[in-house]
Amino acid sequence: EVQLQASGGGLVQAGGSLRLSCAVSGFSFDDYALGWFRQAPGKERERLSCVDSTDHGGSTYYVDSVKGRFTISRDIVKNTVYLQMNSLKPEDTAVYYCGAEAKWCSSNINMYKYWGRGTQVTVSS
């Protein structure tokens, strides 16, 4: 059974940091790309960062709004993907999700087959 479980959200002041975790089971990083997404109230879900499957190079991608502030990483032993978020801003407030797609990161969110439950991130000013 495929499962993704996101955690690590919380309330933080602007300029602070959080690390989100996405524990995965039922599939391998060799075969699946893992991405982090967020959805703010009244807005569409957006892809923030993604890492290709290991078999397809493991390249990482970031949306411009988080480049230089967020870092995606994987722990293959723990089957966990992380999103380190630094220099947080109030506009980063959203529910954050992790999602998995076969092989490569796609910019099309509808291509992501598996999703974890979201974790709330709130950044106060």
mmCIF file of N, CA and C in Angstrom:
data_model
loop_
_atom_site.group_PDB
_atom_site.id
_atom_site.type_symbol
_atom_site.label_atom_id
_atom_site.label_comp_id
_atom_site.label_asym_id
_atom_site.label_seq_id
_atom_site.Cartn_x
_atom_site.Cartn_y
_atom_site.Cartn_z
ATOM 1 N N GLU A 1 0.849 -1.195 0.000
ATOM 2 C CA GLU A 1 0.000 0.000 0.000
ATOM 3 C C GLU A 1 0.884 1.244 0.000
ATOM 4 N N VAL A 2 0.616 2.145 -0.902
ATOM 5 C CA VAL A 2 1.380 3.388 -0.982
ATOM 6 C C VAL A 2 0.850 4.376 0.050
ATOM 7 N N GLN A 3 1.772 4.946 0.815
ATOM 8 C CA GLN A 3 1.392 5.961 1.789
ATOM 9 C C GLN A 3 2.427 7.070 1.797
ATOM 10 N N LEU A 4 1.955 8.285 1.936
ATOM 11 C CA LEU A 4 2.802 9.447 2.154
ATOM 12 C C LEU A 4 2.239 10.176 3.363
ATOM 13 N N GLN A 5 3.104 10.519 4.281
ATOM 14 C CA GLN A 5 2.651 11.191 5.487
ATOM 15 C C GLN A 5 3.518 12.407 5.739
ATOM 16 N N ALA A 6 2.912 13.574 5.582
ATOM 17 C CA ALA A 6 3.628 14.831 5.784
ATOM 18 C C ALA A 6 3.486 15.289 7.225
ATOM 19 N N SER A 7 4.541 15.892 7.730
ATOM 20 C CA SER A 7 4.525 16.429 9.087
ATOM 21 C C SER A 7 5.529 17.567 9.189
ATOM 22 N N GLY A 8 5.491 18.257 10.320
ATOM 23 C CA GLY A 8 6.490 19.281 10.571
ATOM 24 C C GLY A 8 5.975 20.703 10.457
ATOM 25 N N GLY A 9 4.726 20.872 10.095
ATOM 26 C CA GLY A 9 4.186 22.218 10.011
ATOM 27 C C GLY A 9 4.009 22.831 11.386
ATOM 28 N N GLY A 10 3.665 24.108 11.386
ATOM 29 C CA GLY A 10 3.453 24.788 12.645
ATOM 30 C C GLY A 10 3.375 26.280 12.455
ATOM 31 N N LEU A 11 3.432 26.988 13.572
ATOM 32 C CA LEU A 11 3.386 28.450 13.578
ATOM 33 C C LEU A 11 4.800 28.972 13.803
ATOM 34 N N VAL A 12 5.221 29.889 12.955
ATOM 35 C CA VAL A 12 6.571 30.446 13.059
ATOM 36 C C VAL A 12 6.511 31.926 12.709
ATOM 37 N N GLN A 13 7.402 32.689 13.275
ATOM 38 C CA GLN A 13 7.479 34.105 12.949
ATOM 39 C C GLN A 13 8.194 34.315 11.624
ATOM 40 N N ALA A 14 7.893 35.415 10.983
ATOM 41 C CA ALA A 14 8.576 35.757 9.735
ATOM 42 C C ALA A 14 10.082 35.763 9.954
ATOM 43 N N GLY A 15 10.796 35.210 9.006
ATOM 44 C CA GLY A 15 12.238 35.085 9.118
ATOM 45 C C GLY A 15 12.699 33.775 9.726
ATOM 46 N N GLY A 16 11.755 33.026 10.276
ATOM 47 C CA GLY A 16 12.084 31.759 10.920
ATOM 48 C C GLY A 16 12.186 30.611 9.940
ATOM 49 N N SER A 17 12.381 29.416 10.496
ATOM 50 C CA SER A 17 12.594 28.215 9.693
ATOM 51 C C SER A 17 11.715 27.078 10.179
ATOM 52 N N LEU A 18 11.395 26.191 9.260
ATOM 53 C CA LEU A 18 10.713 24.943 9.569
ATOM 54 C C LEU A 18 11.267 23.876 8.634
ATOM 55 N N ARG A 19 11.229 22.627 9.097
ATOM 56 C CA ARG A 19 11.569 21.520 8.217
ATOM 57 C C ARG A 19 10.384 20.576 8.146
ATOM 58 N N LEU A 20 9.874 20.412 6.957
ATOM 59 C CA LEU A 20 8.785 19.479 6.727
ATOM 60 C C LEU A 20 9.349 18.115 6.353
ATOM 61 N N SER A 21 8.656 17.071 6.775
ATOM 62 C CA SER A 21 9.042 15.701 6.450
ATOM 63 C C SER A 21 7.891 15.009 5.744
ATOM 64 N N CYS A 22 8.234 14.134 4.817
ATOM 65 C CA CYS A 22 7.235 13.314 4.139
ATOM 66 C C CYS A 22 7.740 11.878 4.165
ATOM 67 N N ALA A 23 7.175 11.081 5.052
ATOM 68 C CA ALA A 23 7.550 9.679 5.153
ATOM 69 C C ALA A 23 6.757 8.877 4.135
ATOM 70 N N VAL A 24 7.465 8.083 3.342
ATOM 71 C CA VAL A 24 6.800 7.354 2.277
ATOM 72 C C VAL A 24 6.974 5.851 2.477
ATOM 73 N N SER A 25 6.002 5.102 1.990
ATOM 74 C CA SER A 25 6.075 3.642 2.010
ATOM 75 C C SER A 25 5.315 3.107 0.806
ATOM 76 N N GLY A 26 5.684 1.908 0.385
ATOM 77 C CA GLY A 26 4.986 1.272 -0.719
ATOM 78 C C GLY A 26 5.577 1.538 -2.087
ATOM 79 N N PHE A 27 6.616 2.371 -2.158
ATOM 80 C CA PHE A 27 7.296 2.584 -3.432
ATOM 81 C C PHE A 27 8.710 3.071 -3.144
ATOM 82 N N SER A 28 9.507 3.095 -4.193
ATOM 83 C CA SER A 28 10.916 3.415 -4.036
ATOM 84 C C SER A 28 11.253 4.755 -4.664
ATOM 85 N N PHE A 29 12.221 5.434 -4.052
ATOM 86 C CA PHE A 29 12.742 6.659 -4.648
ATOM 87 C C PHE A 29 13.411 6.369 -5.994
ATOM 88 N N ASP A 30 13.782 5.123 -6.225
ATOM 89 C CA ASP A 30 14.376 4.762 -7.508
ATOM 90 C C ASP A 30 13.414 5.016 -8.654
ATOM 91 N N ASP A 31 12.131 4.852 -8.386
ATOM 92 C CA ASP A 31 11.123 4.863 -9.440
ATOM 93 C C ASP A 31 10.226 6.091 -9.454
ATOM 94 N N TYR A 32 10.178 6.815 -8.325
ATOM 95 C CA TYR A 32 9.210 7.893 -8.205
ATOM 96 C C TYR A 32 9.881 9.217 -7.873
ATOM 97 N N ALA A 33 9.368 10.263 -8.523
ATOM 98 C CA ALA A 33 9.732 11.630 -8.178
ATOM 99 C C ALA A 33 8.860 12.075 -7.007
ATOM 100 N N LEU A 34 9.443 12.877 -6.122
ATOM 101 C CA LEU A 34 8.714 13.377 -4.967
ATOM 102 C C LEU A 34 8.701 14.893 -5.004
ATOM 103 N N GLY A 35 7.543 15.456 -4.775
ATOM 104 C CA GLY A 35 7.420 16.907 -4.800
ATOM 105 C C GLY A 35 6.743 17.451 -3.565
ATOM 106 N N TRP A 36 7.024 18.729 -3.300
ATOM 107 C CA TRP A 36 6.337 19.470 -2.241
ATOM 108 C C TRP A 36 5.458 20.532 -2.893
ATOM 109 N N PHE A 37 4.266 20.687 -2.368
ATOM 110 C CA PHE A 37 3.271 21.584 -2.904
ATOM 111 C C PHE A 37 2.655 22.375 -1.760
ATOM 112 N N ARG A 38 1.959 23.427 -2.103
ATOM 113 C CA ARG A 38 1.202 24.137 -1.078
ATOM 114 C C ARG A 38 -0.064 24.714 -1.683
ATOM 115 N N GLN A 39 -1.023 24.915 -0.805
ATOM 116 C CA GLN A 39 -2.282 25.517 -1.222
ATOM 117 C C GLN A 39 -2.742 26.486 -0.147
ATOM 118 N N ALA A 40 -2.800 27.748 -0.532
ATOM 119 C CA ALA A 40 -3.289 28.787 0.374
ATOM 120 C C ALA A 40 -4.794 28.943 0.158
ATOM 121 N N PRO A 41 -5.491 29.479 1.145
ATOM 122 C CA PRO A 41 -6.948 29.659 1.009
ATOM 123 C C PRO A 41 -7.294 30.460 -0.235
ATOM 124 N N GLY A 42 -8.226 29.941 -1.019
ATOM 125 C CA GLY A 42 -8.681 30.649 -2.209
ATOM 126 C C GLY A 42 -7.739 30.571 -3.398
ATOM 127 N N LYS A 43 -6.660 29.805 -3.249
ATOM 128 C CA LYS A 43 -5.690 29.699 -4.346
ATOM 129 C C LYS A 43 -5.550 28.255 -4.790
ATOM 130 N N GLU A 44 -5.013 28.086 -5.983
ATOM 131 C CA GLU A 44 -4.769 26.750 -6.487
ATOM 132 C C GLU A 44 -3.521 26.162 -5.840
ATOM 133 N N ARG A 45 -3.482 24.850 -5.833
ATOM 134 C CA ARG A 45 -2.295 24.180 -5.321
ATOM 135 C C ARG A 45 -1.146 24.433 -6.293
ATOM 136 N N GLU A 46 0.040 24.735 -5.748
ATOM 137 C CA GLU A 46 1.205 24.994 -6.580
ATOM 138 C C GLU A 46 2.354 24.087 -6.167
ATOM 139 N N ARG A 47 3.137 23.730 -7.156
ATOM 140 C CA ARG A 47 4.322 22.927 -6.882
ATOM 141 C C ARG A 47 5.464 23.859 -6.486
ATOM 142 N N LEU A 48 6.111 23.543 -5.380
ATOM 143 C CA LEU A 48 7.206 24.361 -4.879
ATOM 144 C C LEU A 48 8.558 23.784 -5.263
ATOM 145 N N SER A 49 8.684 22.498 -5.106
ATOM 146 C CA SER A 49 9.964 21.847 -5.298
ATOM 147 C C SER A 49 9.731 20.386 -5.595
ATOM 148 N N CYS A 50 10.693 19.788 -6.286
ATOM 149 C CA CYS A 50 10.547 18.392 -6.648
ATOM 150 C C CYS A 50 11.924 17.787 -6.885
ATOM 151 N N VAL A 51 12.009 16.475 -6.659
ATOM 152 C CA VAL A 51 13.245 15.754 -6.956
ATOM 153 C C VAL A 51 12.891 14.556 -7.826
ATOM 154 N N ASP A 52 13.571 14.423 -8.957
ATOM 155 C CA ASP A 52 13.332 13.294 -9.858
ATOM 156 C C ASP A 52 13.682 11.979 -9.177
ATOM 157 N N SER A 53 13.152 10.888 -9.710
ATOM 158 C CA SER A 53 13.511 9.571 -9.199
ATOM 159 C C SER A 53 15.014 9.338 -9.368
ATOM 160 N N THR A 54 15.549 8.487 -8.516
ATOM 161 C CA THR A 54 16.983 8.199 -8.561
ATOM 162 C C THR A 54 17.371 7.635 -9.920
ATOM 163 N N ASP A 55 16.561 6.735 -10.454
ATOM 164 C CA ASP A 55 16.858 6.126 -11.749
ATOM 165 C C ASP A 55 16.846 7.133 -12.895
ATOM 166 N N HIS A 56 16.273 8.297 -12.662
ATOM 167 C CA HIS A 56 16.236 9.321 -13.698
ATOM 168 C C HIS A 56 17.015 10.554 -13.290
ATOM 169 N N GLY A 57 18.009 10.358 -12.435
ATOM 170 C CA GLY A 57 18.996 11.393 -12.185
ATOM 171 C C GLY A 57 18.872 12.154 -10.882
ATOM 172 N N GLY A 58 17.697 12.153 -10.272
ATOM 173 C CA GLY A 58 17.556 12.839 -8.992
ATOM 174 C C GLY A 58 17.715 14.344 -9.053
ATOM 175 N N SER A 59 17.460 14.956 -10.185
ATOM 176 C CA SER A 59 17.562 16.420 -10.276
ATOM 177 C C SER A 59 16.493 17.083 -9.424
ATOM 178 N N THR A 60 16.810 18.271 -8.970
ATOM 179 C CA THR A 60 15.871 19.017 -8.134
ATOM 180 C C THR A 60 15.376 20.272 -8.855
ATOM 181 N N TYR A 61 14.184 20.683 -8.487
ATOM 182 C CA TYR A 61 13.546 21.832 -9.117
ATOM 183 C C TYR A 61 12.879 22.688 -8.045
ATOM 184 N N TYR A 62 12.879 23.994 -8.296
ATOM 185 C CA TYR A 62 12.256 24.925 -7.362
ATOM 186 C C TYR A 62 11.484 25.989 -8.141
ATOM 187 N N VAL A 63 10.366 26.389 -7.590
ATOM 188 C CA VAL A 63 9.653 27.533 -8.151
ATOM 189 C C VAL A 63 10.410 28.792 -7.732
ATOM 190 N N ASP A 64 10.347 29.824 -8.541
ATOM 191 C CA ASP A 64 11.158 31.023 -8.289
ATOM 192 C C ASP A 64 10.920 31.619 -6.900
ATOM 193 N N SER A 65 9.697 31.558 -6.415
ATOM 194 C CA SER A 65 9.368 32.216 -5.154
ATOM 195 C C SER A 65 10.048 31.587 -3.941
ATOM 196 N N VAL A 66 10.579 30.377 -4.099
ATOM 197 C CA VAL A 66 11.230 29.727 -2.953
ATOM 198 C C VAL A 66 12.707 29.435 -3.195
ATOM 199 N N LYS A 67 13.200 29.726 -4.380
ATOM 200 C CA LYS A 67 14.611 29.490 -4.670
ATOM 201 C C LYS A 67 15.488 30.267 -3.709
ATOM 202 N N GLY A 68 16.497 29.580 -3.178
ATOM 203 C CA GLY A 68 17.395 30.210 -2.234
ATOM 204 C C GLY A 68 16.895 30.194 -0.806
ATOM 205 N N ARG A 69 15.624 29.853 -0.591
ATOM 206 C CA ARG A 69 15.069 29.793 0.767
ATOM 207 C C ARG A 69 14.687 28.365 1.163
ATOM 208 N N PHE A 70 14.217 27.580 0.217
ATOM 209 C CA PHE A 70 13.766 26.214 0.496
ATOM 210 C C PHE A 70 14.738 25.222 -0.143
ATOM 211 N N THR A 71 14.915 24.091 0.531
ATOM 212 C CA THR A 71 15.782 23.028 0.013
ATOM 213 C C THR A 71 15.087 21.688 0.179
ATOM 214 N N ILE A 72 15.013 20.940 -0.901
ATOM 215 C CA ILE A 72 14.436 19.602 -0.859
ATOM 216 C C ILE A 72 15.565 18.588 -0.749
ATOM 217 N N SER A 73 15.331 17.531 0.037
ATOM 218 C CA SER A 73 16.332 16.481 0.177
ATOM 219 C C SER A 73 15.641 15.158 0.469
ATOM 220 N N ARG A 74 16.372 14.082 0.302
ATOM 221 C CA ARG A 74 15.831 12.749 0.556
ATOM 222 C C ARG A 74 16.770 11.971 1.458
ATOM 223 N N ASP A 75 16.187 11.165 2.340
ATOM 224 C CA ASP A 75 16.934 10.206 3.135
ATOM 225 C C ASP A 75 16.454 8.829 2.693
ATOM 226 N N ILE A 76 17.266 8.158 1.899
ATOM 227 C CA ILE A 76 16.842 6.888 1.325
ATOM 228 C C ILE A 76 16.675 5.820 2.394
ATOM 229 N N VAL A 77 17.501 5.861 3.418
ATOM 230 C CA VAL A 77 17.403 4.869 4.492
ATOM 231 C C VAL A 77 16.093 5.033 5.243
ATOM 232 N N LYS A 78 15.713 6.258 5.500
ATOM 233 C CA LYS A 78 14.487 6.527 6.259
ATOM 234 C C LYS A 78 13.262 6.633 5.367
ATOM 235 N N ASN A 79 13.453 6.549 4.054
ATOM 236 C CA ASN A 79 12.336 6.699 3.114
ATOM 237 C C ASN A 79 11.557 7.988 3.373
ATOM 238 N N THR A 80 12.299 9.046 3.511
ATOM 239 C CA THR A 80 11.691 10.330 3.867
ATOM 240 C C THR A 80 12.240 11.429 2.975
ATOM 241 N N VAL A 81 11.350 12.303 2.567
ATOM 242 C CA VAL A 81 11.732 13.498 1.820
ATOM 243 C C VAL A 81 11.503 14.705 2.720
ATOM 244 N N TYR A 82 12.426 15.638 2.678
ATOM 245 C CA TYR A 82 12.356 16.813 3.539
ATOM 246 C C TYR A 82 12.227 18.081 2.699
ATOM 247 N N LEU A 83 11.649 19.091 3.322
ATOM 248 C CA LEU A 83 11.676 20.427 2.748
ATOM 249 C C LEU A 83 12.127 21.371 3.864
ATOM 250 N N GLN A 84 13.361 21.804 3.768
ATOM 251 C CA GLN A 84 13.891 22.791 4.715
ATOM 252 C C GLN A 84 13.474 24.161 4.226
ATOM 253 N N MET A 85 12.779 24.887 5.073
ATOM 254 C CA MET A 85 12.255 26.197 4.700
ATOM 255 C C MET A 85 12.872 27.252 5.613
ATOM 256 N N ASN A 86 13.614 28.153 5.022
ATOM 257 C CA ASN A 86 14.262 29.236 5.757
ATOM 258 C C ASN A 86 13.715 30.579 5.305
ATOM 259 N N SER A 87 13.978 31.591 6.094
ATOM 260 C CA SER A 87 13.549 32.960 5.762
ATOM 261 C C SER A 87 12.072 32.992 5.395
ATOM 262 N N LEU A 88 11.267 32.376 6.219
ATOM 263 C CA LEU A 88 9.839 32.273 5.918
ATOM 264 C C LEU A 88 9.173 33.633 5.943
ATOM 265 N N LYS A 89 8.173 33.769 5.083
ATOM 266 C CA LYS A 89 7.432 35.019 4.933
ATOM 267 C C LYS A 89 5.955 34.744 5.202
ATOM 268 N N PRO A 90 5.196 35.750 5.578
ATOM 269 C CA PRO A 90 3.755 35.539 5.792
ATOM 270 C C PRO A 90 3.065 34.942 4.566
ATOM 271 N N GLU A 91 3.532 35.272 3.387
ATOM 272 C CA GLU A 91 2.902 34.733 2.168
ATOM 273 C C GLU A 91 3.207 33.254 1.953
ATOM 274 N N ASP A 92 4.063 32.674 2.776
ATOM 275 C CA ASP A 92 4.308 31.232 2.728
ATOM 276 C C ASP A 92 3.235 30.458 3.493
ATOM 277 N N THR A 93 2.355 31.171 4.166
ATOM 278 C CA THR A 93 1.294 30.510 4.921
ATOM 279 C C THR A 93 0.385 29.718 3.986
ATOM 280 N N ALA A 94 0.234 28.434 4.273
ATOM 281 C CA ALA A 94 -0.556 27.546 3.414
ATOM 282 C C ALA A 94 -0.565 26.155 4.043
ATOM 283 N N VAL A 95 -1.364 25.284 3.443
ATOM 284 C CA VAL A 95 -1.260 23.860 3.753
ATOM 285 C C VAL A 95 -0.269 23.254 2.766
ATOM 286 N N TYR A 96 0.694 22.537 3.303
ATOM 287 C CA TYR A 96 1.763 21.955 2.493
ATOM 288 C C TYR A 96 1.520 20.456 2.319
ATOM 289 N N TYR A 97 1.737 19.979 1.104
ATOM 290 C CA TYR A 97 1.506 18.585 0.762
ATOM 291 C C TYR A 97 2.749 18.001 0.090
ATOM 292 N N CYS A 98 2.917 16.693 0.226
ATOM 293 C CA CYS A 98 3.896 15.998 -0.596
ATOM 294 C C CYS A 98 3.148 15.094 -1.571
ATOM 295 N N GLY A 99 3.733 14.928 -2.740
ATOM 296 C CA GLY A 99 3.113 14.121 -3.780
ATOM 297 C C GLY A 99 4.153 13.345 -4.545
ATOM 298 N N ALA A 100 3.736 12.215 -5.123
ATOM 299 C CA ALA A 100 4.663 11.355 -5.850
ATOM 300 C C ALA A 100 4.150 11.088 -7.254
ATOM 301 N N GLU A 101 5.095 11.035 -8.167
ATOM 302 C CA GLU A 101 4.804 10.793 -9.575
ATOM 303 C C GLU A 101 5.884 9.852 -10.112
ATOM 304 N N ALA A 102 5.500 8.989 -11.029
ATOM 305 C CA ALA A 102 6.478 8.060 -11.583
ATOM 306 C C ALA A 102 7.558 8.798 -12.365
ATOM 307 N N LYS A 103 8.801 8.467 -12.095
ATOM 308 C CA LYS A 103 9.989 8.875 -12.862
ATOM 309 C C LYS A 103 10.399 10.330 -12.671
ATOM 310 N N TRP A 104 9.732 11.243 -13.398
ATOM 311 C CA TRP A 104 10.211 12.622 -13.458
ATOM 312 C C TRP A 104 9.251 13.582 -12.798
ATOM 313 N N CYS A 105 9.812 14.695 -12.352
ATOM 314 C CA CYS A 105 8.981 15.771 -11.840
ATOM 315 C C CYS A 105 8.219 16.399 -13.000
ATOM 316 N N SER A 106 6.939 16.565 -12.824
ATOM 317 C CA SER A 106 6.124 17.229 -13.827
ATOM 318 C C SER A 106 5.625 18.550 -13.276
ATOM 319 N N SER A 107 5.502 19.532 -14.142
ATOM 320 C CA SER A 107 4.920 20.804 -13.721
ATOM 321 C C SER A 107 3.397 20.706 -13.667
ATOM 322 N N ASN A 108 2.849 19.629 -14.204
ATOM 323 C CA ASN A 108 1.406 19.403 -14.196
ATOM 324 C C ASN A 108 1.032 18.652 -12.923
ATOM 325 N N ILE A 109 0.368 19.325 -12.028
ATOM 326 C CA ILE A 109 0.029 18.724 -10.731
ATOM 327 C C ILE A 109 -0.852 17.492 -10.909
ATOM 328 N N ASN A 110 -1.639 17.449 -11.947
ATOM 329 C CA ASN A 110 -2.545 16.316 -12.159
ATOM 330 C C ASN A 110 -1.802 15.021 -12.464
ATOM 331 N N MET A 111 -0.503 15.118 -12.753
ATOM 332 C CA MET A 111 0.287 13.928 -13.042
ATOM 333 C C MET A 111 0.723 13.206 -11.766
ATOM 334 N N TYR A 112 0.617 13.866 -10.635
ATOM 335 C CA TYR A 112 1.067 13.261 -9.386
ATOM 336 C C TYR A 112 0.013 12.282 -8.895
ATOM 337 N N LYS A 113 0.431 11.025 -8.766
ATOM 338 C CA LYS A 113 -0.527 9.944 -8.527
ATOM 339 C C LYS A 113 -0.859 9.774 -7.052
ATOM 340 N N TYR A 114 0.134 9.988 -6.202
ATOM 341 C CA TYR A 114 -0.048 9.737 -4.775
ATOM 342 C C TYR A 114 0.168 11.024 -3.989
ATOM 343 N N TRP A 115 -0.653 11.181 -2.967
ATOM 344 C CA TRP A 115 -0.601 12.392 -2.151
ATOM 345 C C TRP A 115 -0.663 12.039 -0.673
ATOM 346 N N GLY A 116 0.028 12.853 0.118
ATOM 347 C CA GLY A 116 -0.115 12.744 1.559
ATOM 348 C C GLY A 116 -1.095 13.798 2.051
ATOM 349 N N ARG A 117 -1.527 13.639 3.285
ATOM 350 C CA ARG A 117 -2.344 14.672 3.900
ATOM 351 C C ARG A 117 -1.481 15.901 4.129
ATOM 352 N N GLY A 118 -2.089 17.035 4.130
ATOM 353 C CA GLY A 118 -1.347 18.268 4.274
ATOM 354 C C GLY A 118 -0.941 18.551 5.701
ATOM 355 N N THR A 119 0.014 19.452 5.810
ATOM 356 C CA THR A 119 0.426 19.964 7.114
ATOM 357 C C THR A 119 0.413 21.485 7.037
ATOM 358 N N GLN A 120 -0.189 22.101 8.045
ATOM 359 C CA GLN A 120 -0.397 23.555 8.016
ATOM 360 C C GLN A 120 0.884 24.289 8.419
ATOM 361 N N VAL A 121 1.234 25.280 7.627
ATOM 362 C CA VAL A 121 2.335 26.182 7.958
ATOM 363 C C VAL A 121 1.753 27.585 8.049
ATOM 364 N N THR A 122 1.969 28.224 9.179
ATOM 365 C CA THR A 122 1.482 29.589 9.383
ATOM 366 C C THR A 122 2.657 30.468 9.776
ATOM 367 N N VAL A 123 2.861 31.526 9.009
ATOM 368 C CA VAL A 123 3.962 32.445 9.266
ATOM 369 C C VAL A 123 3.372 33.781 9.697
ATOM 370 N N SER A 124 3.689 34.188 10.894
ATOM 371 C CA SER A 124 3.165 35.442 11.417
ATOM 372 C C SER A 124 4.132 36.580 11.129
ATOM 373 N N SER A 125 3.577 37.763 10.952
ATOM 374 C CA SER A 125 4.413 38.936 10.630
ATOM 375 C C SER A 125 4.856 39.657 11.889
#
